[in-house]
XYZ file of C-alpha atoms in Angstrom:
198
model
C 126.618 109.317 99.731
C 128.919 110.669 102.514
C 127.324 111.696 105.666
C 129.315 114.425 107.532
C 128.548 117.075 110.219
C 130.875 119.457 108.703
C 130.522 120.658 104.933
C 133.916 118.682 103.569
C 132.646 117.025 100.319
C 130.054 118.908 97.538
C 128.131 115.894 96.578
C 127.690 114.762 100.056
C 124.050 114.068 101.388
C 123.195 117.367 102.791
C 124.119 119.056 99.106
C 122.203 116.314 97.380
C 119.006 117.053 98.805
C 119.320 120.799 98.515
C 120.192 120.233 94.921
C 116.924 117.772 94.498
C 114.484 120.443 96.255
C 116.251 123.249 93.720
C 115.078 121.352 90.493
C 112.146 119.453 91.798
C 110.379 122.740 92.714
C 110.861 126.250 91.412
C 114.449 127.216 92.266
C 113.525 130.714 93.292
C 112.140 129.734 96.525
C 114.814 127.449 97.522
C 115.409 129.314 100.550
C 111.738 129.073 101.651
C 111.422 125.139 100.986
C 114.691 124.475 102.688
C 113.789 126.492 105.666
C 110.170 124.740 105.476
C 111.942 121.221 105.753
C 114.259 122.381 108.369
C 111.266 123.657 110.695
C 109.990 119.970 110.495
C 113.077 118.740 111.693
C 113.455 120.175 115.034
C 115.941 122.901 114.602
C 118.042 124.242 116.891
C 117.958 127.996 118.061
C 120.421 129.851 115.858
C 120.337 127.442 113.287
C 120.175 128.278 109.714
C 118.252 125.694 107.523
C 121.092 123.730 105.999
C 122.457 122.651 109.258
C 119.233 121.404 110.864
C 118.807 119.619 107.614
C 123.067 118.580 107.718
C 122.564 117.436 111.569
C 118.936 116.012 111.174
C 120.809 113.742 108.019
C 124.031 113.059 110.111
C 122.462 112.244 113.726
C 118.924 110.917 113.002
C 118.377 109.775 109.410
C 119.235 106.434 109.696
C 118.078 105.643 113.212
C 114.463 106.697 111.481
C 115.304 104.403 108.739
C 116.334 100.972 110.539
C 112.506 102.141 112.736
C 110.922 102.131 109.163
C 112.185 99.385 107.465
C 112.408 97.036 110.908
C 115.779 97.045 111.380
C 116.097 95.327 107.839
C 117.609 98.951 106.082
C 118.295 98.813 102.542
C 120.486 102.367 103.199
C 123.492 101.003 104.767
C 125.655 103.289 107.051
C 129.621 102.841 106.825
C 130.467 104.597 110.008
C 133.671 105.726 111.639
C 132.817 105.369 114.691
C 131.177 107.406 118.049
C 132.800 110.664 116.862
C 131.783 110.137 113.577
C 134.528 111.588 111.342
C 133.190 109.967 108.546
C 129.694 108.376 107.682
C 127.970 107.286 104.429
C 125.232 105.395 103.276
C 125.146 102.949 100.606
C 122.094 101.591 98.622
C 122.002 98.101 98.891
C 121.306 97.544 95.648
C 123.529 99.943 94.213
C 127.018 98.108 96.358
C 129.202 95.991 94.317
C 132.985 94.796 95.005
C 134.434 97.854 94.531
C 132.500 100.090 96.734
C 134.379 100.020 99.490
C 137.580 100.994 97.575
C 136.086 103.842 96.100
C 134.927 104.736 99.086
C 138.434 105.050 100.560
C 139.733 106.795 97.338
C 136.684 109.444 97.057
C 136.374 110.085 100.439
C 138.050 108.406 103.568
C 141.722 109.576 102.143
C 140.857 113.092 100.633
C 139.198 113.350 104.470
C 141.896 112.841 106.080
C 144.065 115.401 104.360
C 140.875 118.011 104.189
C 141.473 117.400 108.401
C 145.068 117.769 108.245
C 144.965 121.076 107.053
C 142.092 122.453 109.317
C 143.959 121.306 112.164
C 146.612 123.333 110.971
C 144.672 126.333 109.929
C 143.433 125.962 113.558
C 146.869 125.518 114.961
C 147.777 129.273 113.394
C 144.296 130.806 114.219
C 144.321 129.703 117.820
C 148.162 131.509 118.077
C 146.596 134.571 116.254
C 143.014 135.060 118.294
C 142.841 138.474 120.101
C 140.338 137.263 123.004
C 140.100 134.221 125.190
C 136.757 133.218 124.032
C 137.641 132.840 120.345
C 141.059 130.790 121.562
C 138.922 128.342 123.264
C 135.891 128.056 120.382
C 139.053 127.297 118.171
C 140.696 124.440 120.676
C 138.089 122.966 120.929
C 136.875 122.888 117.364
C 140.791 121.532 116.964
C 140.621 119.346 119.619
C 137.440 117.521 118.323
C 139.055 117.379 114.545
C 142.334 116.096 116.250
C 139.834 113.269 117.657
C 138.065 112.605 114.852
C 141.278 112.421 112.977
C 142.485 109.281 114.883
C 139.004 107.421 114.649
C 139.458 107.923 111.085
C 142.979 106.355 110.917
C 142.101 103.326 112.360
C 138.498 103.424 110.177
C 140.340 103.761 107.174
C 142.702 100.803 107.877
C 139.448 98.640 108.105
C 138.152 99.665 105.305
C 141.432 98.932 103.407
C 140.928 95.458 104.520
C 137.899 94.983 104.076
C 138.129 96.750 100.057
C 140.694 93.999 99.784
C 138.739 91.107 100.230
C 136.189 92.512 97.630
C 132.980 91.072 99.762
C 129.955 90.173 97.063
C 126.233 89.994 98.658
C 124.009 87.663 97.512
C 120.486 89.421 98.360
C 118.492 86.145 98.764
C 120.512 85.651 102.111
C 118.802 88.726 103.029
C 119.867 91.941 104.892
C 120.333 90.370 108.270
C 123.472 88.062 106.850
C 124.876 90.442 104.233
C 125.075 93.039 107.083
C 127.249 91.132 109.309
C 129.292 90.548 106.491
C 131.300 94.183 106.976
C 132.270 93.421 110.778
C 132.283 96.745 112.793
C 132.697 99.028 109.754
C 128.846 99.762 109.907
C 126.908 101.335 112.311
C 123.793 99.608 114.455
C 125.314 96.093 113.391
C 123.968 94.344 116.872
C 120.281 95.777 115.751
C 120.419 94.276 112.683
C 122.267 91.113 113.048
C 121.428 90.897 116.246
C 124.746 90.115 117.468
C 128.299 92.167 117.793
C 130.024 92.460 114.915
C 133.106 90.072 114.638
């Protein structure tokens, strides 16, 4: 389930849950349960209840799940890296050989070229804004993506060679050992392992 601050993928985390709270309880006060869960979840001022929930699920999440399950997690978070272009969590139990391919095919490279073409979109807006203020709001959005872009170049090379190898857990050697097993493609790996990742 990809984890990302922006709204790039429709079956990413942030729609998920939105989608659960729609059918588990009567759909016609989605609005009213989503801004109910958002309130819990220390919003910011100005923010509307999808992107306390899309933040709270991107920044703080998994932080509150290694805390619960004693840095053991059974939610595992692929991670770009500090800018975090691109996140998702895997269920343990649900990972197989293929994962991280599919992965890379469903999201990492259909990312990359969703960022490509803001940048660009940026590129034209930023030439087109009437006011200063708007110019800069759009450089730096572009700058960021232009960022974020890079870390997820060298993330998706990883994860190419790490799909390759087609890694298999075996779940008696426990969360600590199958962990380490993805080197620096997942996030918090010194908490868990409790040593860098190699």
């Amino acid at each position: 389930v990809p984890l990302t601050d922006t709204d790039w993928f429709d079956d990413d985390a942030c729609h998920r849950l939105v989608e659960f709270i729609s059918v588990a309880w009567d759909k016609t006060h989605l609005e009213e349960n989503l801004t109910f869960l958002a309130d819990n979840l220390s919003p910011k001022k100005g923010e509307v209840s999808r992107e306390t929930i899309r933040r709270y699920l991107c920044d703080k999440f998994f932080k509150e799940h290694l805390k619960t399950y004693k840095k053991r997690p059974i939610y595992w978070l692929f991670s770009s890296g500090k800018l975090r272009a691109f996140q998702c969590l895997v269920y343990l139990h649900r990972y197989n050989e293929g994962t991280l391919a599919r992965m890379r095919t469903e999201y990492v490279i259909p990312l990359q070229g969703k960022i490509a073409a803001r940048i660009d979109q940026l590129t034209g807006d930023i030439n087109a804004a009437n006011s200063t203020a708007h110019r800069k709001k759009l450089e730096r959005e572009r700058d960021k993506l232009i960022k974020q872009q890079v870390e997820l170049q060298t993330f998706d090379e990883k994860l190419r060679h790490y799909a390759d190898q087609r890694i298999s857990l075996d779940l008696d050697d426990g969360a600590k050992v199958n962990y380490g097993k993805f080197g620096d493609l997942l996030a918090e790996v010194k908490a868990v392992t409790g040593k860098k990742p190699s």
